[in-house]
Tab-separated table of C-alpha atoms and ligand atoms in Angstrom:
chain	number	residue	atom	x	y	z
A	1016	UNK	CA	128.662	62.361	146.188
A	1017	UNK	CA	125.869	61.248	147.974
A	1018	UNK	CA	123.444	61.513	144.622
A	1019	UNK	CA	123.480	59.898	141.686
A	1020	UNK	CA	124.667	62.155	138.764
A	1021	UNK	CA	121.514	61.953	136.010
A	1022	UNK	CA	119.416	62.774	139.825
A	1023	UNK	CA	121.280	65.306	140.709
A	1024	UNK	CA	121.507	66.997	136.867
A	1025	UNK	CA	117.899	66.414	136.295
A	1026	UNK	CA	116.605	68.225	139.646
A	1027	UNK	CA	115.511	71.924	138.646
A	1028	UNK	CA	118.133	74.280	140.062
A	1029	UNK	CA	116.520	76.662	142.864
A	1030	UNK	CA	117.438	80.620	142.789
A	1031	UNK	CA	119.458	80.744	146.130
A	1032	UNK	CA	116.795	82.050	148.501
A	1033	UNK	CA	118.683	85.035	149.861
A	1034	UNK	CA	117.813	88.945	149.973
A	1035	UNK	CA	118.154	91.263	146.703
A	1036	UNK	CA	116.138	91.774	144.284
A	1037	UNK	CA	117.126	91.855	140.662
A	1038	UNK	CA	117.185	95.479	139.164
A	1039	UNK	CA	116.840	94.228	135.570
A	1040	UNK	CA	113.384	91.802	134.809
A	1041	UNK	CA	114.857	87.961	135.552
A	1042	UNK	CA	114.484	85.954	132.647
A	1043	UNK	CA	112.111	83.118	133.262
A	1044	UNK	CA	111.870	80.418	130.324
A	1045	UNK	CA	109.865	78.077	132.497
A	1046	UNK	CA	107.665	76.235	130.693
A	1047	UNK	CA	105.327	74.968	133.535
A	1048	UNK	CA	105.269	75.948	137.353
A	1049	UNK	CA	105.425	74.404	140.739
A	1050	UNK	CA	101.737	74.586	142.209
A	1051	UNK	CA	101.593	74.511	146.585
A	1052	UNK	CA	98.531	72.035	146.775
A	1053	UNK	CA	95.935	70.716	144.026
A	1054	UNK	CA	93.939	73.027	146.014
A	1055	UNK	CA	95.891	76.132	144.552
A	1056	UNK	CA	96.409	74.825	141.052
A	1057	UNK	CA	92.794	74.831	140.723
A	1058	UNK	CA	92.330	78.103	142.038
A	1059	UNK	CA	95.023	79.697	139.441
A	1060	UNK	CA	93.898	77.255	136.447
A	1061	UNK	CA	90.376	78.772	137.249
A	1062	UNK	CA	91.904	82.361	137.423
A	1063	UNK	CA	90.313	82.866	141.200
A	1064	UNK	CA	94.182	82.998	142.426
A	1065	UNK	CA	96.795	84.925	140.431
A	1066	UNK	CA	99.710	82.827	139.558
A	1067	UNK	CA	101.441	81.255	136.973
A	1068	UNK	CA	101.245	77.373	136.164
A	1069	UNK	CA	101.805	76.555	132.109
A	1070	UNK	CA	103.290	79.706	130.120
A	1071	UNK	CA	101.064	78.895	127.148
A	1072	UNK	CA	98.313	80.270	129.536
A	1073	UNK	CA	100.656	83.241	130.993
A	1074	UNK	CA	104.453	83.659	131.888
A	1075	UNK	CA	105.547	86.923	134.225
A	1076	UNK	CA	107.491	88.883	131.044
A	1077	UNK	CA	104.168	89.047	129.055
A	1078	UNK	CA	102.223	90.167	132.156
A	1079	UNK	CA	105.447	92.986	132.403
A	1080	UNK	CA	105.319	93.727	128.776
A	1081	UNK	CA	101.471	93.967	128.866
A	1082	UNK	CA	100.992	95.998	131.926
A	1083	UNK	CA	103.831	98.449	130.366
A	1084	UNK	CA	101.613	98.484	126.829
A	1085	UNK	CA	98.149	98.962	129.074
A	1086	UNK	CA	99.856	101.860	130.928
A	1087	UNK	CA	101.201	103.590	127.956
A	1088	UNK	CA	97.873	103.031	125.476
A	1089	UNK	CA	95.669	104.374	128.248
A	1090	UNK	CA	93.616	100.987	127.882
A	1091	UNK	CA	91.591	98.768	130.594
A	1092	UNK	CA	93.505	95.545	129.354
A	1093	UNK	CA	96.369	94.607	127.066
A	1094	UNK	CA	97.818	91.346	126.383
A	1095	UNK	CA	101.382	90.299	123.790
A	1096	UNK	CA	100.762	87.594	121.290
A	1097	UNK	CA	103.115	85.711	119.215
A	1098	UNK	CA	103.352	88.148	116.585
A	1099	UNK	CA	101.131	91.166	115.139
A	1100	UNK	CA	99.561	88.854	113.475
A	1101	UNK	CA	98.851	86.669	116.411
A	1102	UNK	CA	97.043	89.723	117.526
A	1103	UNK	CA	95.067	90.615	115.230
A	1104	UNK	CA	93.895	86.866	114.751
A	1105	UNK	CA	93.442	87.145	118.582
A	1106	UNK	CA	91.212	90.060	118.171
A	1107	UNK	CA	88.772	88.768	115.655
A	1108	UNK	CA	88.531	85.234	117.333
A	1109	UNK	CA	87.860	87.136	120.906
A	1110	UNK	CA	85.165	89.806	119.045
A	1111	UNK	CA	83.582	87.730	115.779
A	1112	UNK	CA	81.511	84.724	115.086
A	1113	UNK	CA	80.095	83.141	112.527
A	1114	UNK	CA	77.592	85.318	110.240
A	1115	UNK	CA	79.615	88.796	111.284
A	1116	UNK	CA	80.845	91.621	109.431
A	1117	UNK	CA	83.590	93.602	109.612
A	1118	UNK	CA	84.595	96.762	107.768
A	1119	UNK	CA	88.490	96.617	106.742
A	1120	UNK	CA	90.453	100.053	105.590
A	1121	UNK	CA	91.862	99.447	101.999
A	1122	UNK	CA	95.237	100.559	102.891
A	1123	UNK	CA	96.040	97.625	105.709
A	1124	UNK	CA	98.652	95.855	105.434
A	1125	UNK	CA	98.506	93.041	102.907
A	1126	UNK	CA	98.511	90.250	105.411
A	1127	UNK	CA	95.790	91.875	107.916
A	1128	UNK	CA	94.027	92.049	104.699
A	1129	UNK	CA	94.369	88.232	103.914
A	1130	UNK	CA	93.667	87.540	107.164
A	1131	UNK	CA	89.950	88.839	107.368
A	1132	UNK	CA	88.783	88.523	103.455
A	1133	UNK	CA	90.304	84.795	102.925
A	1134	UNK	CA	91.048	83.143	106.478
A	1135	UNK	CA	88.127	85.038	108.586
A	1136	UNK	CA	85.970	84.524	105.714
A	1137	UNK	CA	86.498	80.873	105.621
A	1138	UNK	CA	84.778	80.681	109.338
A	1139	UNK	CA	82.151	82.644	107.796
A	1140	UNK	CA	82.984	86.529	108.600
A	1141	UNK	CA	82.219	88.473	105.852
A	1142	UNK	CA	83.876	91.657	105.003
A	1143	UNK	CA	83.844	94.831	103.167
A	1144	UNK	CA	87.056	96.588	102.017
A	1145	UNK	CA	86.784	100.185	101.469
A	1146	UNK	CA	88.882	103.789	101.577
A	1147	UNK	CA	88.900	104.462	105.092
A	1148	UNK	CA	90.154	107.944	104.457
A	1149	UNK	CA	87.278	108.352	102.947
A	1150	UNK	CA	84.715	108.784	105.719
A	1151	UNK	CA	81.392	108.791	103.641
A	1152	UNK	CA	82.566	105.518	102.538
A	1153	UNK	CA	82.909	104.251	105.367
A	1154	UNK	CA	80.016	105.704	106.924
A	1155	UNK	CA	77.719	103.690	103.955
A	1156	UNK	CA	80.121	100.535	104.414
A	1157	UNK	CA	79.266	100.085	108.182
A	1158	UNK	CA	75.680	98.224	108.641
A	1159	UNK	CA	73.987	97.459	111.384
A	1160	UNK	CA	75.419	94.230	111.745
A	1161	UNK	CA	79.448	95.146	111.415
A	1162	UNK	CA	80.986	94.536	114.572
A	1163	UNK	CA	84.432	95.554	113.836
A	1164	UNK	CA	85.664	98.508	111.445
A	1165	UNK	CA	89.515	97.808	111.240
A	1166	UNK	CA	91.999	100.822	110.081
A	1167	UNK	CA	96.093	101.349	110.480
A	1168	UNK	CA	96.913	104.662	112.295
A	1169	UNK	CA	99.364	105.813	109.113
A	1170	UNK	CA	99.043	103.719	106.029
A	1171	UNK	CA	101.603	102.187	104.171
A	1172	UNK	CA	103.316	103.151	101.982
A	1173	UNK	CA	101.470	106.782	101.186
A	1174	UNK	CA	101.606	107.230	105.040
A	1175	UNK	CA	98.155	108.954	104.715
A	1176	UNK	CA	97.092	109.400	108.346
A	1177	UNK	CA	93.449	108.177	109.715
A	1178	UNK	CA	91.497	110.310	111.285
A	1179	UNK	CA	90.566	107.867	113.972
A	1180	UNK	CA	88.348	110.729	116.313
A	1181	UNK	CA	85.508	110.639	112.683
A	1182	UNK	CA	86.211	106.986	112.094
A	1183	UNK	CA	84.995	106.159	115.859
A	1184	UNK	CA	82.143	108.150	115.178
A	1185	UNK	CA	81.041	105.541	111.844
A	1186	UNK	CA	82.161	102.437	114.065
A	1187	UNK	CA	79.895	104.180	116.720
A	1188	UNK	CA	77.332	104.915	114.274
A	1189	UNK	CA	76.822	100.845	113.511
A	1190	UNK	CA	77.372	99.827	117.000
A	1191	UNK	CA	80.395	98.539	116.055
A	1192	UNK	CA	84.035	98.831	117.798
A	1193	UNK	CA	86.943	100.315	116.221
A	1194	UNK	CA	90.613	98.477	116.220
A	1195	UNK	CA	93.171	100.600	115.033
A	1196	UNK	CA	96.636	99.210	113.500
A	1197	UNK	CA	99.186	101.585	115.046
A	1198	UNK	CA	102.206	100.027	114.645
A	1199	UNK	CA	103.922	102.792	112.021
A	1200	UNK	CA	103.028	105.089	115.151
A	1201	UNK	CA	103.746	103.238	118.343
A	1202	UNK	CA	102.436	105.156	121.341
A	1203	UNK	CA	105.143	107.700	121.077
A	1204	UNK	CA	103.487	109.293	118.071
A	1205	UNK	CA	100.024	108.403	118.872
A	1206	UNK	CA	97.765	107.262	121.448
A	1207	UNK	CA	94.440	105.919	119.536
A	1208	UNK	CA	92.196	104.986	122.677
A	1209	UNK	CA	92.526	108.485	123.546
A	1210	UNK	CA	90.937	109.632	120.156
A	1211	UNK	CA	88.072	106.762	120.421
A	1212	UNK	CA	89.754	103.321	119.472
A	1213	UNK	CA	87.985	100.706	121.062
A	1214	UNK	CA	90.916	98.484	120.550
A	1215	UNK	CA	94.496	99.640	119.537
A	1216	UNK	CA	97.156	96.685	117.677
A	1217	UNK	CA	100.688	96.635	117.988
A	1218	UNK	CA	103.444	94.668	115.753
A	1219	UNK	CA	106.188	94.927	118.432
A	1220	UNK	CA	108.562	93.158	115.869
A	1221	UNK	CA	109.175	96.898	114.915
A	1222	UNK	CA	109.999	99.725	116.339
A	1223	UNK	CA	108.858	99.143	119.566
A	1224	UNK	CA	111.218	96.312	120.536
A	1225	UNK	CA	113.404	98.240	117.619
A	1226	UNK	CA	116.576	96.072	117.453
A	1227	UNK	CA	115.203	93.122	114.692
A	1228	UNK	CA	115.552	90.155	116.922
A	1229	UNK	CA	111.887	89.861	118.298
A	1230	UNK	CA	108.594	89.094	116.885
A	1231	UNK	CA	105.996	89.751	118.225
A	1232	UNK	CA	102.407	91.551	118.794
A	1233	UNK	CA	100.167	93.226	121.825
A	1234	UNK	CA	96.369	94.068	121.972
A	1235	UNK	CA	95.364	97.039	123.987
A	1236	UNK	CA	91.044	96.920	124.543
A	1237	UNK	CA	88.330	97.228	127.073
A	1238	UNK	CA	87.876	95.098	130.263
A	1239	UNK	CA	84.781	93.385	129.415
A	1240	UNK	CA	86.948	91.674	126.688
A	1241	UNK	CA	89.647	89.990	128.803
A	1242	UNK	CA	88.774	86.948	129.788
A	1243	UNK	CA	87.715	86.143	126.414
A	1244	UNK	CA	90.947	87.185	124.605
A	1245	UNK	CA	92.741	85.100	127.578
A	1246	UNK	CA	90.707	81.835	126.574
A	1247	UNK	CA	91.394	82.938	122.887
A	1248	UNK	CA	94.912	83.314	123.380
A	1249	UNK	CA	95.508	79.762	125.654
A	1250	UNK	CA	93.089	77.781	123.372
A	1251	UNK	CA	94.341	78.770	120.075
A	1252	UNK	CA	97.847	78.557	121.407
A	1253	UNK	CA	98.440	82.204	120.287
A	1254	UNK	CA	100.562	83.425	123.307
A	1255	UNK	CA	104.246	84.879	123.459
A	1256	UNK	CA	107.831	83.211	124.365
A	1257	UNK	CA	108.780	84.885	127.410
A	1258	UNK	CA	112.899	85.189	125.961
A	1259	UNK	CA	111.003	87.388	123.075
A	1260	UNK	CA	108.883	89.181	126.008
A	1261	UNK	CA	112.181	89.942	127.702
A	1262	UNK	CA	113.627	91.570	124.717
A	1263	UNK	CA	110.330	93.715	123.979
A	1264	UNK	CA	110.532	94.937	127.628
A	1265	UNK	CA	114.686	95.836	127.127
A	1266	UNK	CA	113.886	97.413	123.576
A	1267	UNK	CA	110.839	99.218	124.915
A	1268	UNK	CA	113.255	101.497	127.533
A	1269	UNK	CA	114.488	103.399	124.977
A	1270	UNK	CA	111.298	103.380	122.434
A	1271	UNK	CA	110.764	107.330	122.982
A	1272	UNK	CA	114.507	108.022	123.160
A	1273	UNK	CA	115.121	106.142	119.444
A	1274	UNK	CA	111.220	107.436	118.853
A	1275	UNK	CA	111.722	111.143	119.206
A	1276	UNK	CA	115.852	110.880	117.354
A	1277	UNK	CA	114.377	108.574	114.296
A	1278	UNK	CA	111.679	111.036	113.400
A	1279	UNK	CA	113.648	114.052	113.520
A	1280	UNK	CA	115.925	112.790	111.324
A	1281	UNK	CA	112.801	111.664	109.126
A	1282	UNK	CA	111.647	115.162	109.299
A	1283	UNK	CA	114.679	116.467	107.644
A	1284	UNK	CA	115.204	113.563	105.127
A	1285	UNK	CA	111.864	114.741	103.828
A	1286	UNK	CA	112.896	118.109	103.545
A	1287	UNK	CA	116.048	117.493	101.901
A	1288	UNK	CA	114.033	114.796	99.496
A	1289	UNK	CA	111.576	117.609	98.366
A	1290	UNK	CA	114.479	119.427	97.413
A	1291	UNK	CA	115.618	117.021	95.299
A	1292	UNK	CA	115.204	116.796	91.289
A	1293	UNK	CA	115.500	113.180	90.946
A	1294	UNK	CA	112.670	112.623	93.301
A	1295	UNK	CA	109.207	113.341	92.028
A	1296	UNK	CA	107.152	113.440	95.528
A	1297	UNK	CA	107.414	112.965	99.209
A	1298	UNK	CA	105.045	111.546	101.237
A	1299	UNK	CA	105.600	112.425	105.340
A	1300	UNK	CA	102.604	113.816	107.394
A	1301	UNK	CA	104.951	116.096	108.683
A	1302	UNK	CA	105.410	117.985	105.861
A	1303	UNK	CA	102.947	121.147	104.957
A	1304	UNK	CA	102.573	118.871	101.457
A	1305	UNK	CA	100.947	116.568	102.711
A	1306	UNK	CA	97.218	115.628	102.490
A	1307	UNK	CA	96.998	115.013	105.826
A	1308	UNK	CA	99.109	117.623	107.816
A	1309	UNK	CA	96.875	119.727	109.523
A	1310	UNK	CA	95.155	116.264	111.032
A	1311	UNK	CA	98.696	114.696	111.889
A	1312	UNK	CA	99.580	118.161	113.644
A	1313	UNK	CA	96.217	117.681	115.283
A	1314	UNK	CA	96.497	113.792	116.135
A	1315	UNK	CA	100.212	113.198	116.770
A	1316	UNK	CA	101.729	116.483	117.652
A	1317	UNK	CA	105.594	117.113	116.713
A	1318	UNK	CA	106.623	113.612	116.098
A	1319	UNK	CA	105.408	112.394	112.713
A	1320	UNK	CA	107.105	109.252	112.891
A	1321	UNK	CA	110.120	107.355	111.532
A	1322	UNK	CA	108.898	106.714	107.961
A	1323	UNK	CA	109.097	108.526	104.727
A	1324	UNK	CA	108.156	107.400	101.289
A	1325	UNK	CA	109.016	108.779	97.433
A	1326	UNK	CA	109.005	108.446	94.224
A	1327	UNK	CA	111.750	108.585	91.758
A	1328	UNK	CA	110.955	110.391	88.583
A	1329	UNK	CA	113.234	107.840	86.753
A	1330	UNK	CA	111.205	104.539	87.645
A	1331	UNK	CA	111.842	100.940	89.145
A	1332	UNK	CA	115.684	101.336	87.558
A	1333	UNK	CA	116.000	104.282	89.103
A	1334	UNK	CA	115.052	103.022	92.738
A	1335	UNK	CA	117.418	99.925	92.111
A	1336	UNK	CA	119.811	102.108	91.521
A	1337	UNK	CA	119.435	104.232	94.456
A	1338	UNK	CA	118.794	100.843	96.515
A	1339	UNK	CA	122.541	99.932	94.467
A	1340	UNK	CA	124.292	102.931	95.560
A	1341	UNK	CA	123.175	102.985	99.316
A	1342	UNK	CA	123.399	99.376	100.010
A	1343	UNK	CA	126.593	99.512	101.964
A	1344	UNK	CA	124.877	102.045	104.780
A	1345	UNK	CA	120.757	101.583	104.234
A	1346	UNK	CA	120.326	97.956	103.683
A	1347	UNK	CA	117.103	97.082	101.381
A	1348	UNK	CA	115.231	95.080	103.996
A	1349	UNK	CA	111.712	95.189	103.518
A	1350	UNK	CA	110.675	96.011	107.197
A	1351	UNK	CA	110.315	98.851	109.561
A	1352	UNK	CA	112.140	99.718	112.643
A	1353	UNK	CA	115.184	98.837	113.153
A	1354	UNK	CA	117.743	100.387	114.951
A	1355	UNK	CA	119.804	101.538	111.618
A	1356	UNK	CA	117.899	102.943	108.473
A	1357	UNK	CA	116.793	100.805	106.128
A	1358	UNK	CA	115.161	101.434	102.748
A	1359	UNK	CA	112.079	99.137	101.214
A	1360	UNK	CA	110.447	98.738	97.561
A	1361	UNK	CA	106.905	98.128	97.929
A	1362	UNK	CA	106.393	97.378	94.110
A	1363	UNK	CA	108.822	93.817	94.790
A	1364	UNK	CA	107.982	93.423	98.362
A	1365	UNK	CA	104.488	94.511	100.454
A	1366	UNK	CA	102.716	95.269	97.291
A	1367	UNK	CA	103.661	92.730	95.246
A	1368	UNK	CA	100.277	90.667	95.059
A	1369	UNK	CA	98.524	93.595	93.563
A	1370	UNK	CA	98.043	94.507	90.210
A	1371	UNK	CA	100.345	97.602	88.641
A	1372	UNK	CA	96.476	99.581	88.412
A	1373	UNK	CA	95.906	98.487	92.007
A	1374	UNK	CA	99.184	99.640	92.910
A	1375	UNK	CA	99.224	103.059	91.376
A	1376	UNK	CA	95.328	103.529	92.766
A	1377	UNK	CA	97.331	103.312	96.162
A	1378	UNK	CA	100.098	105.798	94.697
A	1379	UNK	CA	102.645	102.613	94.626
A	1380	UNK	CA	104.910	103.532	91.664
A	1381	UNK	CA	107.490	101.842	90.187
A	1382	UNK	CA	110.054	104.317	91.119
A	1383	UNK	CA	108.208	104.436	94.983
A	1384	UNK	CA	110.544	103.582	97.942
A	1385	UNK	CA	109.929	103.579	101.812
A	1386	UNK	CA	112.995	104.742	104.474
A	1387	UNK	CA	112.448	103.609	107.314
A	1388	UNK	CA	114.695	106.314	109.702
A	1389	UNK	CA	117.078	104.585	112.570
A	1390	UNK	CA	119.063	106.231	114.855
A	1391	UNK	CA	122.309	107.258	113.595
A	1392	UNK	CA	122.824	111.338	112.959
A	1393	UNK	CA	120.518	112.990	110.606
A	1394	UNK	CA	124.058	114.148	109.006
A	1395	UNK	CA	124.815	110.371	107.945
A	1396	UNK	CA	121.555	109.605	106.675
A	1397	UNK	CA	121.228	112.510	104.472
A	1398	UNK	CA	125.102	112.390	103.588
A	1399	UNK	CA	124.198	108.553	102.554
A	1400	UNK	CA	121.089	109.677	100.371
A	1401	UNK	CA	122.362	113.101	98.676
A	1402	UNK	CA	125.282	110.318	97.585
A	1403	UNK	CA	122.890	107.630	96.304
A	1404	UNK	CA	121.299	110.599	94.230
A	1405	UNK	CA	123.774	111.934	92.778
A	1406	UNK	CA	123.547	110.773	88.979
A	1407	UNK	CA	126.568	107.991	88.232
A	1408	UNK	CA	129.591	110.599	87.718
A	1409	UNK	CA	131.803	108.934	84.311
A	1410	UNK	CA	132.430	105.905	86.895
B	556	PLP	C1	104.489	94.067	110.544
B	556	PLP	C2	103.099	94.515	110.637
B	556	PLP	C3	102.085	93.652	111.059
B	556	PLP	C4	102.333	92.213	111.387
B	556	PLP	O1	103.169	92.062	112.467
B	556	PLP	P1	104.103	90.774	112.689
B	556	PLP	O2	104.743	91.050	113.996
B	556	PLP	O3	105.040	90.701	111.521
B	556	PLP	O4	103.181	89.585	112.710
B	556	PLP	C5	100.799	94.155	111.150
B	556	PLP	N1	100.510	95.435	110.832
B	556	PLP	C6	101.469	96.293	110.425
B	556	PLP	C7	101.100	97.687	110.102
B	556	PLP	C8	102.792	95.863	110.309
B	556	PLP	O5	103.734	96.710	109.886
């Protein structure tokens, strides 16, 4: 041994330079890069030269994951943050400033909510919450100085559906640009540039990397925003892990595959719900019921999605009971998109902050749960549920 051993263990191992490439995406966890010359490190710090050099700034599985995102949103640019969250604090760092307003739907979800009224508002963005599916509202809520109006594509947990072509229209109206939320969607069920988003928000921790090991979040937007949301993203130390990249881009192969099997199932499980006399409504654009039907049918086609909410007539026992019986199959995780079904209680979990009259003025009952459909047969999901609502039989 012609090394010494701490030399020769310290010295970064080379991939053997030899023909083949790898089918699958290699798996590169390299925190910083080998640059040719100072010449060329300049050149790719300045982003003249395309190239990697400190994975804060960029990594290759987020620039896979984002040109797959780009491609299937129909967008100029996309980019993966850390989380959804990440994104969406990406998004108002790259678009607001100081002395900016933004109109935010009533129905986001509660942390995207937080986010712009209590941490946005502390840099001194100010805000107006309203009901986005109410577009007169929203028509008087936008001024001339809002620069964002922010909705979710379906709302949780009523899964009312936005009619995102009308609420361009108001963003347009103001001058201002519309983000869309569309993370209960994914672009399987719905494409929101296509209906007028300006900029369209992904959690990825659900079902689009699908198999509850990843979090994280993507922005799809215009061109003349990149550079910006790539400073935002490197300066504010917002950007992905590439192992968490790697999974996204594994879990989002078979997206429209579990997609397209997840909301048939959901299609029937709200059927056989409506049929049920323990359960007071259903909420699932898919169904004639709904509010919003004729604009899902319009807006998202045959695929309504993965989730369906209801409401027990017997109350918050009832639900813990069903949540009881079920546990063994449909765990009670309060998330969406995993692989199996799970079941959620927004009253103890996403709602929980709100008051019990701010919670029933969103149709959040006690007896209100949310499935979230995986991909095992429709016939053990409903075999599971017709079981959990069956009445306790003299056990
Ligand atoms: C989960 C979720 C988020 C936040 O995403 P994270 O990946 O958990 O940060 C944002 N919006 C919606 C609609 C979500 O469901």
């Amino acid at each position: 041994m012609t090394k010494r051993i701490e030399d020769l263990c310290a010295e970064p191992a080379r991939l053997p330079a030899v023909g083949g490439e790898p089918l699958a995406p290699p798996l590169c966890l390299s925190s910083v890069y080998r640059c040719r010359t100072p010449a060329q490190a300049e050149a790719m710090l300045a982003g003249d030269e395309a190239g990697y050099v400190y994975s804060r700034v960029g990594h290759p599985a987020a620039d896979m994951l984002a040109d797959k995102l780009r491609q299937l949103h129909g967008s100029e640019q996309a980019a993966v943050a850390a989380s959804g969250m990440a994104a969406l604090a990406a998004l108002l760092l790259t678009e607001l400033q100081q002395g900016d307003h933004v109109v935010v739907s009533r129905q986001l979800y509660g942390t995207t909510l937080d986010l712009v009224t209590d941490e946005a508002a502390r840099l001194g963005i100010t805000s107006t919450v309203v009901d986005t599916l109410d577009l007169a509202a929203t028509r008087a809520a936008c001024q001339p100085g809002t620069r964002l109006l922010v909705v979710e594509t379906i709302t949780n947990p009523m899964l009312r559906v936005s009619d995102l072509a009308a609420l361009a229209e108001c963003a347009q109206g103001c001058g201002a640009r519309l983000v869309v939320d569309n993370t209960f969607a994914s672009p399987v069920v719905c494409r929101p540039i296509e209906w007028g988003a300006d900029w369209v928000v992904e959690s990825l921790t659900k079902i689009i990397s699908g198999h509850s090991d990843v979090v994280l979040g993507a922005l799809c937007g215009p061109a003349d925003a990149a550079p910006r949301l790539q400073r935002v993203l490197a300066r504010w130390g917002l950007g992905s892990s590439p192992f968490d990249c790697w999974l996204a881009l594994r879990g989002l192969a078979t997206l429209p595959l579990r997609s397209r099997q997840a909301s048939s199932t959901a299609h029937r499980v709200a059927e056989f719900l409506s049929e049920q006399n323990p359960v007071a409504a259903v909420h699932y654009p898919g169904l004639a019921s709904h509010p919003d039907h004729a604009l899902a049918v319009r807006q998202f086609g045959d695929s309504c999605g993965t989730l369906v909410s209801f409401t027990l007539a017997g109350g918050r026992k009832a639900a813990e009971a069903l949540l009881a019986a079920v546990q063994g199959e449909i765990p009670f995780c309060p998330s969406l998109g995993a692989l199996s079904t799970t079941l959620s209680h927004p009253q103890s979990t996403s709602h929980r902050t709100l008051s019990s009259g701010e919670q029933r003025a969103l149709g959040i009952e006690p007896g209100t749960l949310r499935l979230s459909v995986g991909i095992e047969s429709a016939e053990q999901v409903l075999a599971t549920l017709a079981r959990g609502l069956r009445p306790a039989e003299g056990t």
